[in-house]
């Protein structure tokens, strides 16, 4: 294991997503500072760091959600498959269909059924699906989100009758139904009980077969369990990035070591 | 209600204060009860004389002392519904724009400006209706409407100015600030994560409003509309000034009509017989019952939203 020599950025393969000198601001104050990171395809990359270190903001720059907050701005570059997502020919709405996202608190749409929640992402945009196609895609998304067996007999139910963990998997199903390239998970288990957390962590391992997964977490054990690569952010700056095993066993930066050994944060 | 235990004697001042507050609080329901009783007692001669027929009769003749309220009930319903038809899309548009699309600096000032519409006295709206709206309608709007829809009974006949149409438009302007203010509050209460969830799955701003925000606030928005209806039903002065005050039921919006509130305001001074007065009071009783029911329904809907948003993401 120690002999594993992967370059710090995991650059042995072409990255699916890459940031280059990325800065993000709220009303002129930088929350993300000059971050250059590479996200390997079909791998799980964890972004860790203490509260307020800018990890969620960084994530929200990757699907251009950050810029929708009043007073927010971004500079630098993000490339998806080598194409700049902040370029003039990128439509942020189209981009968000290629980069799915799941939030801290489960956010099912409470006025829709379970089925319609999963289908919601398929119904936006110009592409129209037939009833049969929708049925198929919804079932596939729910199966991929490891929720199908629990909800197949109650697809017309209100999603709020599901448990928190089930709701979060429903949101994952909603995010992957349009077959995105990348899946962003913003502290997906922070509002869940241990059983719900376990289910999501297992699911992340399954999801990386098909998707490039980026997960923000403040739970170090979780990062160690689920991710292939880990980025450690502190006060908006990237302190260290590398294979998870290296970050957790042989960190190069004393700050990383202090954080993962629990001396601050 | 939890009360503190009286382990020691409560000071006299406290008791007096307590009693005074009780009297204040109780006076409102008592006043309401007194109004209902007064209306019912004065209306009694008409109630016993005409029975349920009062509600469906179109006769209104002080000379022969026969009265029926149907033209006013229909007129109230038609003018209010017409007002809703015009005001609801406008008010929802304003509320959606102010909560979802307008630049931040613009939101508060515009919202206050819209609310200012509610501060204009009713009689001023009436004057404006007579001297601005009706001439505008006569010159421009009605000829166009008649050309397009003249073949339907809704826009048949000659337009003399005072009409159901003028009343509906005035009412629409008057209830717009109420509907948009409540609708805005409702939309502000929709949690932001609902918007972001929709945007993150690739919805446009408009799709996010349509798929996430509006459904979430549905009950509250209904409440806003019903609240507007409540205002429209009871509005008196401006309507009296432009509706024409005729005891007739016509299909055409260009014809004059009457509303319950307008009839009461207009005929009080002329009501010399006991029965005429009683008939007006009975109309007042009907109007009172309808508006109380409508307002209660609106409050219930808005309250459900407030409770739901307080409890987090609960189903509405």
mmCIF file with all atom_site columns, N, CA and C in Angstrom, chain A residues 134-172:
data_model
loop_
_atom_site.group_PDB
_atom_site.id
_atom_site.type_symbol
_atom_site.label_atom_id
_atom_site.label_alt_id
_atom_site.label_comp_id
_atom_site.label_asym_id
_atom_site.label_entity_id
_atom_site.label_seq_id
_atom_site.pdbx_PDB_ins_code
_atom_site.Cartn_x
_atom_site.Cartn_y
_atom_site.Cartn_z
_atom_site.occupancy
_atom_site.B_iso_or_equiv
_atom_site.pdbx_formal_charge
_atom_site.auth_seq_id
_atom_site.auth_comp_id
_atom_site.auth_asym_id
_atom_site.auth_atom_id
_atom_site.pdbx_PDB_model_num
ATOM 1   N N  . UNK A 1 134 ? -40.103 7.339  -19.321 1.00 0.00 ? 134 UNK A N  1
ATOM 2   C CA . UNK A 1 134 ? -40.038 7.895  -17.968 1.00 0.00 ? 134 UNK A CA 1
ATOM 3   C C  . UNK A 1 134 ? -40.064 6.778  -16.929 1.00 0.00 ? 134 UNK A C  1
ATOM 4   N N  . UNK A 1 135 ? -41.015 5.838  -17.113 1.00 0.00 ? 135 UNK A N  1
ATOM 5   C CA . UNK A 1 135 ? -41.116 4.725  -16.166 1.00 0.00 ? 135 UNK A CA 1
ATOM 6   C C  . UNK A 1 135 ? -39.784 4.010  -16.040 1.00 0.00 ? 135 UNK A C  1
ATOM 7   N N  . UNK A 1 136 ? -39.172 3.769  -17.202 1.00 0.00 ? 136 UNK A N  1
ATOM 8   C CA . UNK A 1 136 ? -37.924 3.012  -17.226 1.00 0.00 ? 136 UNK A CA 1
ATOM 9   C C  . UNK A 1 136 ? -36.802 3.794  -16.532 1.00 0.00 ? 136 UNK A C  1
ATOM 10  N N  . UNK A 1 137 ? -36.699 5.097  -16.873 1.00 0.00 ? 137 UNK A N  1
ATOM 11  C CA . UNK A 1 137 ? -35.615 5.906  -16.310 1.00 0.00 ? 137 UNK A CA 1
ATOM 12  C C  . UNK A 1 137 ? -35.791 6.106  -14.809 1.00 0.00 ? 137 UNK A C  1
ATOM 13  N N  . UNK A 1 138 ? -37.048 6.280  -14.386 1.00 0.00 ? 138 UNK A N  1
ATOM 14  C CA . UNK A 1 138 ? -37.301 6.459  -12.954 1.00 0.00 ? 138 UNK A CA 1
ATOM 15  C C  . UNK A 1 138 ? -36.930 5.186  -12.202 1.00 0.00 ? 138 UNK A C  1
ATOM 16  N N  . UNK A 1 139 ? -37.331 4.036  -12.759 1.00 0.00 ? 139 UNK A N  1
ATOM 17  C CA . UNK A 1 139 ? -36.992 2.784  -12.086 1.00 0.00 ? 139 UNK A CA 1
ATOM 18  C C  . UNK A 1 139 ? -35.480 2.594  -12.015 1.00 0.00 ? 139 UNK A C  1
ATOM 19  N N  . UNK A 1 140 ? -34.804 2.899  -13.113 1.00 0.00 ? 140 UNK A N  1
ATOM 20  C CA . UNK A 1 140 ? -33.351 2.732  -13.135 1.00 0.00 ? 140 UNK A CA 1
ATOM 21  C C  . UNK A 1 140 ? -32.682 3.638  -12.102 1.00 0.00 ? 140 UNK A C  1
ATOM 22  N N  . UNK A 1 141 ? -33.144 4.888  -12.053 1.00 0.00 ? 141 UNK A N  1
ATOM 23  C CA . UNK A 1 141 ? -32.543 5.831  -11.101 1.00 0.00 ? 141 UNK A CA 1
ATOM 24  C C  . UNK A 1 141 ? -32.768 5.353  -9.669  1.00 0.00 ? 141 UNK A C  1
ATOM 25  N N  . UNK A 1 142 ? -33.986 4.871  -9.395  1.00 0.00 ? 142 UNK A N  1
ATOM 26  C CA . UNK A 1 142 ? -34.279 4.405  -8.039  1.00 0.00 ? 142 UNK A CA 1
ATOM 27  C C  . UNK A 1 142 ? -33.479 3.152  -7.703  1.00 0.00 ? 142 UNK A C  1
ATOM 28  N N  . UNK A 1 143 ? -33.302 2.270  -8.695  1.00 0.00 ? 143 UNK A N  1
ATOM 29  C CA . UNK A 1 143 ? -32.472 1.088  -8.463  1.00 0.00 ? 143 UNK A CA 1
ATOM 30  C C  . UNK A 1 143 ? -31.033 1.497  -8.195  1.00 0.00 ? 143 UNK A C  1
ATOM 31  N N  . UNK A 1 144 ? -30.512 2.419  -9.019  1.00 0.00 ? 144 UNK A N  1
ATOM 32  C CA . UNK A 1 144 ? -29.129 2.869  -8.839  1.00 0.00 ? 144 UNK A CA 1
ATOM 33  C C  . UNK A 1 144 ? -28.944 3.575  -7.502  1.00 0.00 ? 144 UNK A C  1
ATOM 34  N N  . UNK A 1 145 ? -30.013 4.180  -7.012  1.00 0.00 ? 145 UNK A N  1
ATOM 35  C CA . UNK A 1 145 ? -29.921 4.865  -5.724  1.00 0.00 ? 145 UNK A CA 1
ATOM 36  C C  . UNK A 1 145 ? -30.252 3.917  -4.570  1.00 0.00 ? 145 UNK A C  1
ATOM 37  N N  . UNK A 1 146 ? -30.379 2.642  -4.878  1.00 0.00 ? 146 UNK A N  1
ATOM 38  C CA . UNK A 1 146 ? -30.641 1.603  -3.873  1.00 0.00 ? 146 UNK A CA 1
ATOM 39  C C  . UNK A 1 146 ? -31.909 1.901  -3.075  1.00 0.00 ? 146 UNK A C  1
ATOM 40  N N  . UNK A 1 147 ? -32.915 2.418  -3.777  1.00 0.00 ? 147 UNK A N  1
ATOM 41  C CA . UNK A 1 147 ? -34.158 2.769  -3.092  1.00 0.00 ? 147 UNK A CA 1
ATOM 42  C C  . UNK A 1 147 ? -35.355 2.018  -3.671  1.00 0.00 ? 147 UNK A C  1
ATOM 43  N N  . UNK A 1 148 ? -35.150 1.408  -4.834  1.00 0.00 ? 148 UNK A N  1
ATOM 44  C CA . UNK A 1 148 ? -36.270 0.832  -5.570  1.00 0.00 ? 148 UNK A CA 1
ATOM 45  C C  . UNK A 1 148 ? -37.071 -0.160 -4.733  1.00 0.00 ? 148 UNK A C  1
ATOM 46  N N  . UNK A 1 149 ? -36.375 -1.090 -4.078  1.00 0.00 ? 149 UNK A N  1
ATOM 47  C CA . UNK A 1 149 ? -37.084 -2.127 -3.338  1.00 0.00 ? 149 UNK A CA 1
ATOM 48  C C  . UNK A 1 149 ? -37.928 -1.551 -2.209  1.00 0.00 ? 149 UNK A C  1
ATOM 49  N N  . UNK A 1 150 ? -37.489 -0.415 -1.674  1.00 0.00 ? 150 UNK A N  1
ATOM 50  C CA . UNK A 1 150 ? -38.227 0.162  -0.548  1.00 0.00 ? 150 UNK A CA 1
ATOM 51  C C  . UNK A 1 150 ? -39.431 0.982  -1.001  1.00 0.00 ? 150 UNK A C  1
ATOM 52  N N  . UNK A 1 151 ? -39.422 1.479  -2.224  1.00 0.00 ? 151 UNK A N  1
ATOM 53  C CA . UNK A 1 151 ? -40.503 2.385  -2.635  1.00 0.00 ? 151 UNK A CA 1
ATOM 54  C C  . UNK A 1 151 ? -41.308 1.885  -3.828  1.00 0.00 ? 151 UNK A C  1
ATOM 55  N N  . UNK A 1 152 ? -40.964 0.715  -4.384  1.00 0.00 ? 152 UNK A N  1
ATOM 56  C CA . UNK A 1 152 ? -41.607 0.327  -5.647  1.00 0.00 ? 152 UNK A CA 1
ATOM 57  C C  . UNK A 1 152 ? -43.124 0.187  -5.508  1.00 0.00 ? 152 UNK A C  1
ATOM 58  N N  . UNK A 1 153 ? -43.604 -0.112 -4.301  1.00 0.00 ? 153 UNK A N  1
ATOM 59  C CA . UNK A 1 153 ? -45.052 -0.252 -4.112  1.00 0.00 ? 153 UNK A CA 1
ATOM 60  C C  . UNK A 1 153 ? -45.720 1.043  -3.671  1.00 0.00 ? 153 UNK A C  1
ATOM 61  N N  . UNK A 1 154 ? -44.942 2.084  -3.522  1.00 0.00 ? 154 UNK A N  1
ATOM 62  C CA . UNK A 1 154 ? -45.535 3.338  -3.032  1.00 0.00 ? 154 UNK A CA 1
ATOM 63  C C  . UNK A 1 154 ? -45.032 4.534  -3.816  1.00 0.00 ? 154 UNK A C  1
ATOM 64  N N  . UNK A 1 155 ? -44.903 4.350  -5.119  1.00 0.00 ? 155 UNK A N  1
ATOM 65  C CA . UNK A 1 155 ? -44.376 5.438  -5.961  1.00 0.00 ? 155 UNK A CA 1
ATOM 66  C C  . UNK A 1 155 ? -45.284 6.662  -5.971  1.00 0.00 ? 155 UNK A C  1
ATOM 67  N N  . UNK A 1 156 ? -46.572 6.449  -5.629  1.00 0.00 ? 156 UNK A N  1
ATOM 68  C CA . UNK A 1 156 ? -47.512 7.589  -5.633  1.00 0.00 ? 156 UNK A CA 1
ATOM 69  C C  . UNK A 1 156 ? -47.588 8.240  -4.261  1.00 0.00 ? 156 UNK A C  1
ATOM 70  N N  . UNK A 1 157 ? -46.788 7.768  -3.318  1.00 0.00 ? 157 UNK A N  1
ATOM 71  C CA . UNK A 1 157 ? -46.820 8.353  -1.972  1.00 0.00 ? 157 UNK A CA 1
ATOM 72  C C  . UNK A 1 157 ? -46.122 9.701  -1.936  1.00 0.00 ? 157 UNK A C  1
ATOM 73  N N  . UNK A 1 158 ? -46.406 10.429 -0.848  1.00 0.00 ? 158 UNK A N  1
ATOM 74  C CA . UNK A 1 158 ? -45.687 11.679 -0.621  1.00 0.00 ? 158 UNK A CA 1
ATOM 75  C C  . UNK A 1 158 ? -44.282 11.361 -0.115  1.00 0.00 ? 158 UNK A C  1
ATOM 76  N N  . UNK A 1 159 ? -43.264 12.036 -0.685  1.00 0.00 ? 159 UNK A N  1
ATOM 77  C CA . UNK A 1 159 ? -41.883 11.709 -0.294  1.00 0.00 ? 159 UNK A CA 1
ATOM 78  C C  . UNK A 1 159 ? -41.583 12.016 1.174   1.00 0.00 ? 159 UNK A C  1
ATOM 79  N N  . UNK A 1 160 ? -42.378 12.900 1.786   1.00 0.00 ? 160 UNK A N  1
ATOM 80  C CA . UNK A 1 160 ? -42.082 13.252 3.174   1.00 0.00 ? 160 UNK A CA 1
ATOM 81  C C  . UNK A 1 160 ? -42.448 12.123 4.131   1.00 0.00 ? 160 UNK A C  1
ATOM 82  N N  . UNK A 1 161 ? -43.114 11.071 3.612   1.00 0.00 ? 161 UNK A N  1
ATOM 83  C CA . UNK A 1 161 ? -43.406 9.934  4.472   1.00 0.00 ? 161 UNK A CA 1
ATOM 84  C C  . UNK A 1 161 ? -42.239 8.958  4.523   1.00 0.00 ? 161 UNK A C  1
ATOM 85  N N  . UNK A 1 162 ? -41.204 9.238  3.734   1.00 0.00 ? 162 UNK A N  1
ATOM 86  C CA . UNK A 1 162 ? -40.003 8.409  3.800   1.00 0.00 ? 162 UNK A CA 1
ATOM 87  C C  . UNK A 1 162 ? -39.131 8.872  4.964   1.00 0.00 ? 162 UNK A C  1
ATOM 88  N N  . UNK A 1 163 ? -38.207 8.004  5.405   1.00 0.00 ? 163 UNK A N  1
ATOM 89  C CA . UNK A 1 163 ? -37.264 8.407  6.446   1.00 0.00 ? 163 UNK A CA 1
ATOM 90  C C  . UNK A 1 163 ? -36.258 9.388  5.848   1.00 0.00 ? 163 UNK A C  1
ATOM 91  N N  . UNK A 1 164 ? -35.493 10.056 6.719   1.00 0.00 ? 164 UNK A N  1
ATOM 92  C CA . UNK A 1 164 ? -34.514 11.031 6.233   1.00 0.00 ? 164 UNK A CA 1
ATOM 93  C C  . UNK A 1 164 ? -33.514 10.409 5.270   1.00 0.00 ? 164 UNK A C  1
ATOM 94  N N  . UNK A 1 165 ? -33.048 9.222  5.608   1.00 0.00 ? 165 UNK A N  1
ATOM 95  C CA . UNK A 1 165 ? -32.083 8.549  4.750   1.00 0.00 ? 165 UNK A CA 1
ATOM 96  C C  . UNK A 1 165 ? -32.688 8.179  3.408   1.00 0.00 ? 165 UNK A C  1
ATOM 97  N N  . UNK A 1 166 ? -33.948 7.724  3.463   1.00 0.00 ? 166 UNK A N  1
ATOM 98  C CA . UNK A 1 166 ? -34.630 7.394  2.205   1.00 0.00 ? 166 UNK A CA 1
ATOM 99  C C  . UNK A 1 166 ? -34.843 8.643  1.357   1.00 0.00 ? 166 UNK A C  1
ATOM 100 N N  . UNK A 1 167 ? -35.202 9.752  2.031   1.00 0.00 ? 167 UNK A N  1
ATOM 101 C CA . UNK A 1 167 ? -35.384 11.005 1.300   1.00 0.00 ? 167 UNK A CA 1
ATOM 102 C C  . UNK A 1 167 ? -34.094 11.411 0.606   1.00 0.00 ? 167 UNK A C  1
ATOM 103 N N  . UNK A 1 168 ? -32.962 11.212 1.308   1.00 0.00 ? 168 UNK A N  1
ATOM 104 C CA . UNK A 1 168 ? -31.693 11.615 0.712   1.00 0.00 ? 168 UNK A CA 1
ATOM 105 C C  . UNK A 1 168 ? -31.368 10.718 -0.484  1.00 0.00 ? 168 UNK A C  1
ATOM 106 N N  . UNK A 1 169 ? -31.686 9.434  -0.376  1.00 0.00 ? 169 UNK A N  1
ATOM 107 C CA . UNK A 1 169 ? -31.452 8.559  -1.530  1.00 0.00 ? 169 UNK A CA 1
ATOM 108 C C  . UNK A 1 169 ? -32.416 8.912  -2.671  1.00 0.00 ? 169 UNK A C  1
ATOM 109 N N  . UNK A 1 170 ? -33.612 9.382  -2.297  1.00 0.00 ? 170 UNK A N  1
ATOM 110 C CA . UNK A 1 170 ? -34.539 9.846  -3.333  1.00 0.00 ? 170 UNK A CA 1
ATOM 111 C C  . UNK A 1 170 ? -33.926 11.044 -4.074  1.00 0.00 ? 170 UNK A C  1
ATOM 112 N N  . UNK A 1 171 ? -33.292 11.942 -3.322  1.00 0.00 ? 171 UNK A N  1
ATOM 113 C CA . UNK A 1 171 ? -32.664 13.102 -3.952  1.00 0.00 ? 171 UNK A CA 1
ATOM 114 C C  . UNK A 1 171 ? -31.501 12.674 -4.840  1.00 0.00 ? 171 UNK A C  1
ATOM 115 N N  . UNK A 1 172 ? -30.792 11.612 -4.418  1.00 0.00 ? 172 UNK A N  1
ATOM 116 C CA . UNK A 1 172 ? -29.719 11.091 -5.272  1.00 0.00 ? 172 UNK A CA 1
ATOM 117 C C  . UNK A 1 172 ? -30.328 10.517 -6.549  1.00 0.00 ? 172 UNK A C  1
#
